[in-house]
Coordinates of C-alpha atoms in Angstrom, one line a residue:
X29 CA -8.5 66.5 -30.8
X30 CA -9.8 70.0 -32.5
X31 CA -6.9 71.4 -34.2
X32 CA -7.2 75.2 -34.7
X33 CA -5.3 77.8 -37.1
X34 CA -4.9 81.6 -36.3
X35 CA -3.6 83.8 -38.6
X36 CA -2.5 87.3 -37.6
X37 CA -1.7 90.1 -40.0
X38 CA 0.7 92.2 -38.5
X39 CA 1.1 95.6 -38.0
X40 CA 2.4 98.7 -36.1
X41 CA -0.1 99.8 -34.0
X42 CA -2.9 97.0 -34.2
X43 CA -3.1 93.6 -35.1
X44 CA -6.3 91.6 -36.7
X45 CA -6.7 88.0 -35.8
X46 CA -8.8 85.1 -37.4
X47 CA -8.9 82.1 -36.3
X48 CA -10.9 78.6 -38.2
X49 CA -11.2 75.5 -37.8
X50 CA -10.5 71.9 -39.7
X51 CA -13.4 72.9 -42.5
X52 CA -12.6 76.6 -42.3
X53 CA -15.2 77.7 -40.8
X54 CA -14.3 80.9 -39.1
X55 CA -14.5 80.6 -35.4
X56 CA -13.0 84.3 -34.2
X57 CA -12.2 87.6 -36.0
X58 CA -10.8 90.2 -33.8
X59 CA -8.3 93.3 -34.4
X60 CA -6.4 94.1 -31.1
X61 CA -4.0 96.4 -30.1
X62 CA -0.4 96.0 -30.0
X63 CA -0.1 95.9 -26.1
X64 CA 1.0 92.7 -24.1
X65 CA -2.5 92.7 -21.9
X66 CA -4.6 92.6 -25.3
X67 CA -2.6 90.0 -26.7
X68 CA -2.8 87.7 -23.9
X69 CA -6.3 88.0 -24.1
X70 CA -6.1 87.2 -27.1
X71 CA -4.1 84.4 -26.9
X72 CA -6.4 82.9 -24.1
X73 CA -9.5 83.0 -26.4
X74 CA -8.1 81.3 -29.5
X75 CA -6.8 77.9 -27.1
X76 CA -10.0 78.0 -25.8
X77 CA -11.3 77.6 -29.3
X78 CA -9.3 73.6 -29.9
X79 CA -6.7 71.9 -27.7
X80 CA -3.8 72.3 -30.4
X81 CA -3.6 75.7 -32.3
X82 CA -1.0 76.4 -34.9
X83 CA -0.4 80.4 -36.2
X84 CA 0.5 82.2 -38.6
X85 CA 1.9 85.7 -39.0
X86 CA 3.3 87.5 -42.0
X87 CA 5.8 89.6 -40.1
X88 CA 9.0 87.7 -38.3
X89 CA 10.0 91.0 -36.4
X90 CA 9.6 95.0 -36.3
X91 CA 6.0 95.7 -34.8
X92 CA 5.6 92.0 -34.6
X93 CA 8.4 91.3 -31.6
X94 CA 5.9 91.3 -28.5
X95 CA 2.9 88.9 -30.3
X96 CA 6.0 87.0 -31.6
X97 CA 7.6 86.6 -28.5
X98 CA 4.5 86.3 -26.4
X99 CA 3.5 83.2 -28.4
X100 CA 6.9 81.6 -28.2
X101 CA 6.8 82.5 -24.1
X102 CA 3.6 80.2 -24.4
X103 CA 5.2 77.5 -26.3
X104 CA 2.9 77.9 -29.6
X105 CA 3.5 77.3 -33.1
X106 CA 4.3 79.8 -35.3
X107 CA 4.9 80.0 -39.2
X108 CA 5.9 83.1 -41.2
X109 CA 3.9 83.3 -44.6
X110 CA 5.3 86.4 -46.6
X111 CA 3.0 89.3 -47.7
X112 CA 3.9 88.9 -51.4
X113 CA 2.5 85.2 -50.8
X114 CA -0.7 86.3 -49.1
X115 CA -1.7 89.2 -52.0
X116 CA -1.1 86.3 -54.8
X117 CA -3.2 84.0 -52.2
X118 CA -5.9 86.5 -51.9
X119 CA -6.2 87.1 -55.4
X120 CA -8.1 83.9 -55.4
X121 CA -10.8 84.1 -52.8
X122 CA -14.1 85.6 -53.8
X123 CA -13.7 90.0 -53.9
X124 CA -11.1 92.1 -55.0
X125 CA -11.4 94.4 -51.6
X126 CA -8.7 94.3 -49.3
X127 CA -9.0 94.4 -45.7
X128 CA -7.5 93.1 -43.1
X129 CA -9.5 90.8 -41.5
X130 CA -9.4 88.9 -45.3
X131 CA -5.3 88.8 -45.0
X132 CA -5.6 87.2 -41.5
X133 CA -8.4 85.1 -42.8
X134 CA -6.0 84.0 -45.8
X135 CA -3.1 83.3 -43.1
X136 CA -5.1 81.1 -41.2
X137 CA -6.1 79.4 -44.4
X138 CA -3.0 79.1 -45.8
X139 CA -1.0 77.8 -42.6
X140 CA -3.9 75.4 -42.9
X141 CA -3.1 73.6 -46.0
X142 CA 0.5 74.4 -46.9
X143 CA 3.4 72.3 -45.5
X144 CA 6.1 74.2 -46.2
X145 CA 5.8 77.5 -44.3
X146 CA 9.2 78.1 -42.0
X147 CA 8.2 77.6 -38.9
X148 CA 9.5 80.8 -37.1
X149 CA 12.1 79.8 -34.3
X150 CA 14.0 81.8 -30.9
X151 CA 17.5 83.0 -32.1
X152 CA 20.6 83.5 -29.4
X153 CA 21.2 87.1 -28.3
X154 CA 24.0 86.9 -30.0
X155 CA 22.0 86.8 -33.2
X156 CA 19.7 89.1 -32.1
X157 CA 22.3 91.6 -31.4
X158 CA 24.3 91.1 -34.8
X159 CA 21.2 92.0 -36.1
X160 CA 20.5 94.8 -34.6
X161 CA 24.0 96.0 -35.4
X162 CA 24.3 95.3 -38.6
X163 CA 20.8 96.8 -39.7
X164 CA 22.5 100.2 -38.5
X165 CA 25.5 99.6 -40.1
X166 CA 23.4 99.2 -43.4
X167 CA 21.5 102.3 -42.4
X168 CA 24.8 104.2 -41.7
X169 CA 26.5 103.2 -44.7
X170 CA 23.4 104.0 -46.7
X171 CA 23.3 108.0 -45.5
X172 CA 27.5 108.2 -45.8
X173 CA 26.7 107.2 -50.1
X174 CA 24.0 110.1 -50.0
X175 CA 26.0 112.5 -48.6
X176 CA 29.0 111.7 -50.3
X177 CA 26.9 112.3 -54.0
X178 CA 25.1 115.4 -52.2
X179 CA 28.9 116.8 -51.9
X180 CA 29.9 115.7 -55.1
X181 CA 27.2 117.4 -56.8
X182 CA 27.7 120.8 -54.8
X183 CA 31.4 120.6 -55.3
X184 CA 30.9 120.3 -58.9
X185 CA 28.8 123.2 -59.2
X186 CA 31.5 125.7 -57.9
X187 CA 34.9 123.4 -58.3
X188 CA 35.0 120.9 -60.7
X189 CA 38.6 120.5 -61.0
X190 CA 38.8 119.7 -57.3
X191 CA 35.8 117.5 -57.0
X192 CA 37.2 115.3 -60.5
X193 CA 40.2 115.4 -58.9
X194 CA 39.4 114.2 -55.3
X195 CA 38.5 110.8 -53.7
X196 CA 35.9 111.5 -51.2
X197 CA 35.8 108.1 -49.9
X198 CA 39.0 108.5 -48.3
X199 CA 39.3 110.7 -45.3
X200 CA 42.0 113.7 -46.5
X201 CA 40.3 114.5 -48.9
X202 CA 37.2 115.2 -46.4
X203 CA 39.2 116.9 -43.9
X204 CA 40.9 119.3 -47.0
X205 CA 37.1 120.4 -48.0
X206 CA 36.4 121.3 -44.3
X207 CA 38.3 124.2 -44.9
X208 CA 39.1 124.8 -48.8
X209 CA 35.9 124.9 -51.0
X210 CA 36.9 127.2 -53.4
X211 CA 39.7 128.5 -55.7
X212 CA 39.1 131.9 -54.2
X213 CA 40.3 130.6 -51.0
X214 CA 43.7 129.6 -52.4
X215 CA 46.4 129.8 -49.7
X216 CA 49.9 129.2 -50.0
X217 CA 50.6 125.3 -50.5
X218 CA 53.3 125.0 -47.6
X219 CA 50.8 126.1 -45.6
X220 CA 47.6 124.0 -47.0
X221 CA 50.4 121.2 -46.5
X222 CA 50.9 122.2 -42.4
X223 CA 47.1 122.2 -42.3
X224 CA 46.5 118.8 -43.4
X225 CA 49.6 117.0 -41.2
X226 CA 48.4 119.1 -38.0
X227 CA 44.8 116.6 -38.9
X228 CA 47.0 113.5 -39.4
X229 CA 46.1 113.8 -42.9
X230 CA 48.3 111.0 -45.0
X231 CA 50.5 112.0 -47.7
X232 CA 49.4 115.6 -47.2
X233 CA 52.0 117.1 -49.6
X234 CA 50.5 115.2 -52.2
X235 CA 46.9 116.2 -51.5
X236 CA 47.9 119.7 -50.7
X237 CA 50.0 119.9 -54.7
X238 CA 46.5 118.5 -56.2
X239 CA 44.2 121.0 -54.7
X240 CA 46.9 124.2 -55.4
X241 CA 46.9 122.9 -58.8
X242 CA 43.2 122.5 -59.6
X243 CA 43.1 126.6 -57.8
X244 CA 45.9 127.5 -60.5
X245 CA 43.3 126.1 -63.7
X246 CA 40.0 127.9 -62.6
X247 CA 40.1 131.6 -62.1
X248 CA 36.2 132.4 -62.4
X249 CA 34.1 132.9 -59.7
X250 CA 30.3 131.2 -59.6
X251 CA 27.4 132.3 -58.5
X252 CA 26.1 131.2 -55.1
X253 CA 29.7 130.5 -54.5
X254 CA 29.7 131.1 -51.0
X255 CA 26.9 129.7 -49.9
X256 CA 28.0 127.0 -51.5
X257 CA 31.2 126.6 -50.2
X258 CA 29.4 126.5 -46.7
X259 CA 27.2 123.4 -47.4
X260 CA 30.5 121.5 -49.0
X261 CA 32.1 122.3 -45.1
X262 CA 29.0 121.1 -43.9
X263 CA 28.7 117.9 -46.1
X264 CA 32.1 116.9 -45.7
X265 CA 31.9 117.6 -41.7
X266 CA 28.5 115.0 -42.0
X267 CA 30.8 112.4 -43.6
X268 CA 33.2 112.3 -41.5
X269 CA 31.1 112.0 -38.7
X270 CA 29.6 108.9 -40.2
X271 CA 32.6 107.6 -40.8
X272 CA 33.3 107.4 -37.4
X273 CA 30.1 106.1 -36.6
X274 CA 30.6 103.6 -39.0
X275 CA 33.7 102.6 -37.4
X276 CA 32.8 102.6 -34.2
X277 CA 29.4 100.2 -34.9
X278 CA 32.2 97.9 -36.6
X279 CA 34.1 97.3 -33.3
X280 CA 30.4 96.6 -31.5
X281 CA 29.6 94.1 -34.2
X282 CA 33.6 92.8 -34.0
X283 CA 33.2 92.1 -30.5
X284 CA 29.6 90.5 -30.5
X285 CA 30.8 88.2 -33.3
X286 CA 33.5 86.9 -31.2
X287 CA 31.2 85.4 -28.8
X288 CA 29.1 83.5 -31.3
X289 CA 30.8 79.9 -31.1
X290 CA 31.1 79.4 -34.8
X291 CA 32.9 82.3 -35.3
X292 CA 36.2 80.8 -36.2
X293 CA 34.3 78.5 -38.7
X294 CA 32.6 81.2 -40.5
X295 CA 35.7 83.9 -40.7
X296 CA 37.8 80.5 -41.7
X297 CA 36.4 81.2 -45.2
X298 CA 38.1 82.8 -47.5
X299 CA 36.2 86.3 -48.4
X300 CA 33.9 85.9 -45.3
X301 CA 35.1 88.6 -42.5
X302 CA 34.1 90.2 -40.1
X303 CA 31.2 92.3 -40.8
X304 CA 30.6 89.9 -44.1
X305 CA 30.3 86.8 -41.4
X306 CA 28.1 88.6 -38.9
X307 CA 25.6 89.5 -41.8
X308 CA 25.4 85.9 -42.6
X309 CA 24.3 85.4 -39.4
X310 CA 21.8 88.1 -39.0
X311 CA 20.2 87.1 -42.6
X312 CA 19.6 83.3 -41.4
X313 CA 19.3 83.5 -37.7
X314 CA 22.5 80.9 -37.6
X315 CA 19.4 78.3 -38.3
X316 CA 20.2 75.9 -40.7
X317 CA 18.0 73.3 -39.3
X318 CA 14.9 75.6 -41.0
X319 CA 16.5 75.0 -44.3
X320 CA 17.3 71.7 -44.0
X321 CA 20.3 71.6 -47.2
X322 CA 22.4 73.2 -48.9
X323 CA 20.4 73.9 -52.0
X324 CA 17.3 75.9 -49.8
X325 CA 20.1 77.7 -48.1
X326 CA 21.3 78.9 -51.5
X327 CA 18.0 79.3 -52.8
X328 CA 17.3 81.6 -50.2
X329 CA 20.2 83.4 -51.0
X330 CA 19.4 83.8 -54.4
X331 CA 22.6 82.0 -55.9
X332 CA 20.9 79.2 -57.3
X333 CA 19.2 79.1 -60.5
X334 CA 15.6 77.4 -60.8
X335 CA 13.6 75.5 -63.7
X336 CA 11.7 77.3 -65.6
X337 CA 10.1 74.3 -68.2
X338 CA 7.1 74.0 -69.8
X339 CA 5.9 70.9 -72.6
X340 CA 8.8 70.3 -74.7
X341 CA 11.3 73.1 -73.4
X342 CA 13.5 71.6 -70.5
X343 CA 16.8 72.3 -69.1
X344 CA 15.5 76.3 -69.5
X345 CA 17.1 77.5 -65.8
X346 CA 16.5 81.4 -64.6
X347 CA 17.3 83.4 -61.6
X348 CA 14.9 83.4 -58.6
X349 CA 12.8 86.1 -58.4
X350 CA 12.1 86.0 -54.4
X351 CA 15.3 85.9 -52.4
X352 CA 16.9 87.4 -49.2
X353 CA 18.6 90.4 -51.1
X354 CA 20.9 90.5 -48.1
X355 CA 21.8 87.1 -47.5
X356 CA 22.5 87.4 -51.6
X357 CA 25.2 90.4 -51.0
X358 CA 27.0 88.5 -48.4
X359 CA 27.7 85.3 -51.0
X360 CA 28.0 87.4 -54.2
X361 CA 30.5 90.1 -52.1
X362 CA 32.5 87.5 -50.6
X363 CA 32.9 85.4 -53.3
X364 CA 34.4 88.2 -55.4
X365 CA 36.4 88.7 -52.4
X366 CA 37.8 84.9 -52.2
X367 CA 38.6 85.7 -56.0
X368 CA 41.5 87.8 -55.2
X369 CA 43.0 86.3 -52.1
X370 CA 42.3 82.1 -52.6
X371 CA 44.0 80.0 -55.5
X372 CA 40.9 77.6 -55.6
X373 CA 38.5 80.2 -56.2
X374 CA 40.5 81.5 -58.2
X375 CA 40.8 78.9 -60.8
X376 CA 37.0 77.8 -60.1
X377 CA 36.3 81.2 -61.6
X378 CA 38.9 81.5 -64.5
X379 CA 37.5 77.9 -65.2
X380 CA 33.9 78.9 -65.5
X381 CA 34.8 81.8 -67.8
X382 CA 36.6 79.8 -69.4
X383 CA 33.8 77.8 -70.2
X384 CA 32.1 81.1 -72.1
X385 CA 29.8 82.8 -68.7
X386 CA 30.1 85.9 -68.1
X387 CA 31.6 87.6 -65.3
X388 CA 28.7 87.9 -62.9
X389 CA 27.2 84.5 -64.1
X390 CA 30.9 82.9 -62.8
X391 CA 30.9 84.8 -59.8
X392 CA 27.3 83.3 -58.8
X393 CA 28.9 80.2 -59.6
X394 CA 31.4 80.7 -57.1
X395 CA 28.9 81.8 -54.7
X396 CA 26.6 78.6 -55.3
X397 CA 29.9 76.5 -54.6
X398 CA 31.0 78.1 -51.3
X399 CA 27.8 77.9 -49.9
X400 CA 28.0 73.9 -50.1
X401 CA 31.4 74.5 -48.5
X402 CA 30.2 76.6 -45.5
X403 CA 27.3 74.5 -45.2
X404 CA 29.7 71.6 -44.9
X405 CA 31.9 73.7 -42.2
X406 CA 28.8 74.6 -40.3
X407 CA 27.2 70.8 -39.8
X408 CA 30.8 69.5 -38.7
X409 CA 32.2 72.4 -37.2
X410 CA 35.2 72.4 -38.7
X411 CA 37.3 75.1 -40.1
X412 CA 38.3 76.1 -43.4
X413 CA 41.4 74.4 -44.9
X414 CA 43.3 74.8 -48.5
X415 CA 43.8 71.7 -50.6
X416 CA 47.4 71.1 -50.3
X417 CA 49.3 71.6 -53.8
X418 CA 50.0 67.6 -53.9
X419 CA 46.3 67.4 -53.5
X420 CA 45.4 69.4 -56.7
X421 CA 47.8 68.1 -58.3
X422 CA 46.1 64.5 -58.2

């Protein structure tokens, strides 16, 4: 039986494609475009090459869906090889150009000999969705921090006292700067007050008192104040808006969660919510199987420390260097969460400082623990419980 590899580097536009055999000789080398007809043709020319072919790809989505999909449609395997792994790979073979024929060639070559490429796999829709959602919501939440520091810096340049004084995260605040930039536009406080409560502003007396007071300590007028004053309305208009947005993706990704059949297991632990548990399952795919235990799952969250020893130095531990940054924030976030609102992180943590780490280290600590814990949760679909007080006790 001629087995075949094909390694395809990825990208927008076009795709290059190299397929070799068991010695590594190369059999095909073609760049197509990234249309369905193209790759089918493709696809029929490499299985003509061997009766089994196995691929490789160093993108798992974005410009890479269709060939992805296409390939799955036709029941082929696929492995994901990242594209820091292929530039390290390629630093090896014979030239120091880079094209990209010679990245699909090192693919190919690389499916060929490693074992221990993930072999890419079909998530629900669910999945799919949640991570569609939640990509925007990172997006969204990315532009409301620029803008908010965009206003800060504007409202500092004109109004100092106001902008020191003012928490732009929360929404009166906001809605006050849509139309009071500037202590030249003092009005009476009564009616700054009737303002804010006609836009459901809370505790509007007290916003209203610390804005007439920051226009009673600054009587000097800046330059470009008014033009100024016009892109602090227009700022604080854009934040709002996203804030809205922001909420309203939050209910989409509520309501897609709830469908997923593990969604009581996953919100059952302490610090994981709503938007935390949904990003869990967008970082993994919900596909433990491709991890196989607990410790690869961590290790691909970055919570879990790796050797690092050489001749006589052993026991010397360090943090990973490559790591899904994402899946990272949802165990670190969450387990500073369960901090504050469970008794047995709680004391796991005070323990750990106890024992001389420092905050973060303790936190990761946490985090390594509660991923055992959810794994645990996951494999017998159970739901969180607290050890009983009698329990602990023991």
């Amino acid at each position: 039986m001629a087995m075949i590899w094909a390694g395809i580097d990825a990208g927008k536009t076009h795709h290059h494609c190299v397929a070799i055999d068991e010695s590594g000789r190369r059999l095909l080398s073609r760049r197509v475009a990234n249309d369905e007809p193209e790759l089918l043709e493709l696809l029929t020319a490499v299985m003509a090459l061997g009766d089994e072919v196995t691929w490789g790809i160093d993108l798992a989505d974005g410009g890479a869906a269709l060939v992805i999909t296409i390939l799955f449609n036709h029941e082929q395997s696929v492995h994901y090889i990242s594209g820091r792994a292929i530039h390290r790979a390629a630093e090896s073979y014979r030239g120091e150009g880079k094209t990209d024929a010679k990245d699909a060639a090192v693919i190919a070559e690389q499916v060929r000999i490693r074992r221990d490429l993930h072999p890419l796999r079909t998530s629900d829709e669910t999945v799919t969705d949640l991570k569609i959602l939640t990509g925007r919501r990172t997006d969204l939440v990315a532009d409301r921090t620029r803008t908010v520091n965009r206003l800060r810096a504007q409202l500092a340049g004109i109004f100092p006292g106001l902008e020191r004084a003012l928490d732009l995260t929360n929404t009166g605040p906001l809605v006050l700067l849509t139309g009071y930039q500037t202590p030249a536009a003092r009005t009476g406080k009564k009616r700054l007050e009737t303002r804010l409560r006609n836009r459901r502003v809370l505790r509007a007396d007290r916003l209203a008192e610390i804005a007439w007071e920051a226009a009673g300590r600054q009587h000097t007028s800046l330059p470009g104040e008014r033009l100024t004053a016009q892109m602090v309305h227009t700022l604080a208009a854009e934040v709002i808006a996203l804030n809205q947005q922001i909420g309203e993706i939050d209910k989409a990704i509520e309501a897609r969660f709830r469908e997923h059949r593990d969604f009581e297991v996953i919100t059952s632990m302490p610090g994981l919510g709503l938007i935390l548990g949904a990003e869990f399952l967008a970082a993994t795919g919900y596909d433990m199987t491709a991890f196989g235990t607990a410790d690869r799952l961590a290790g691909f969250g970055g919570v879990a420390p790796v050797p690092r020893d050489s001749g006589k130095i052993s026991g010397n531990l360090r943090r990973q260097r490559r790591y899904n940054r994402r899946l990272q924030r949802v165990f670190y976030i969450s387990a500073l969460f369960s901090i504050r609102h469970c008794d047995e992180s709680r004391r796991f943590y005070e323990r750990k400082r106890a024992e001389g780490k420092r905050h973060i280290q303790a936190v990761l600590a946490l985090a390594r623990r509660r991923v055992n814990v959810l794994w645990a949760l996951l494999r017998h679909g159970r739901t969180y419980e607290p050890l009983p007080p009698t329990a602990l006790a023991a």
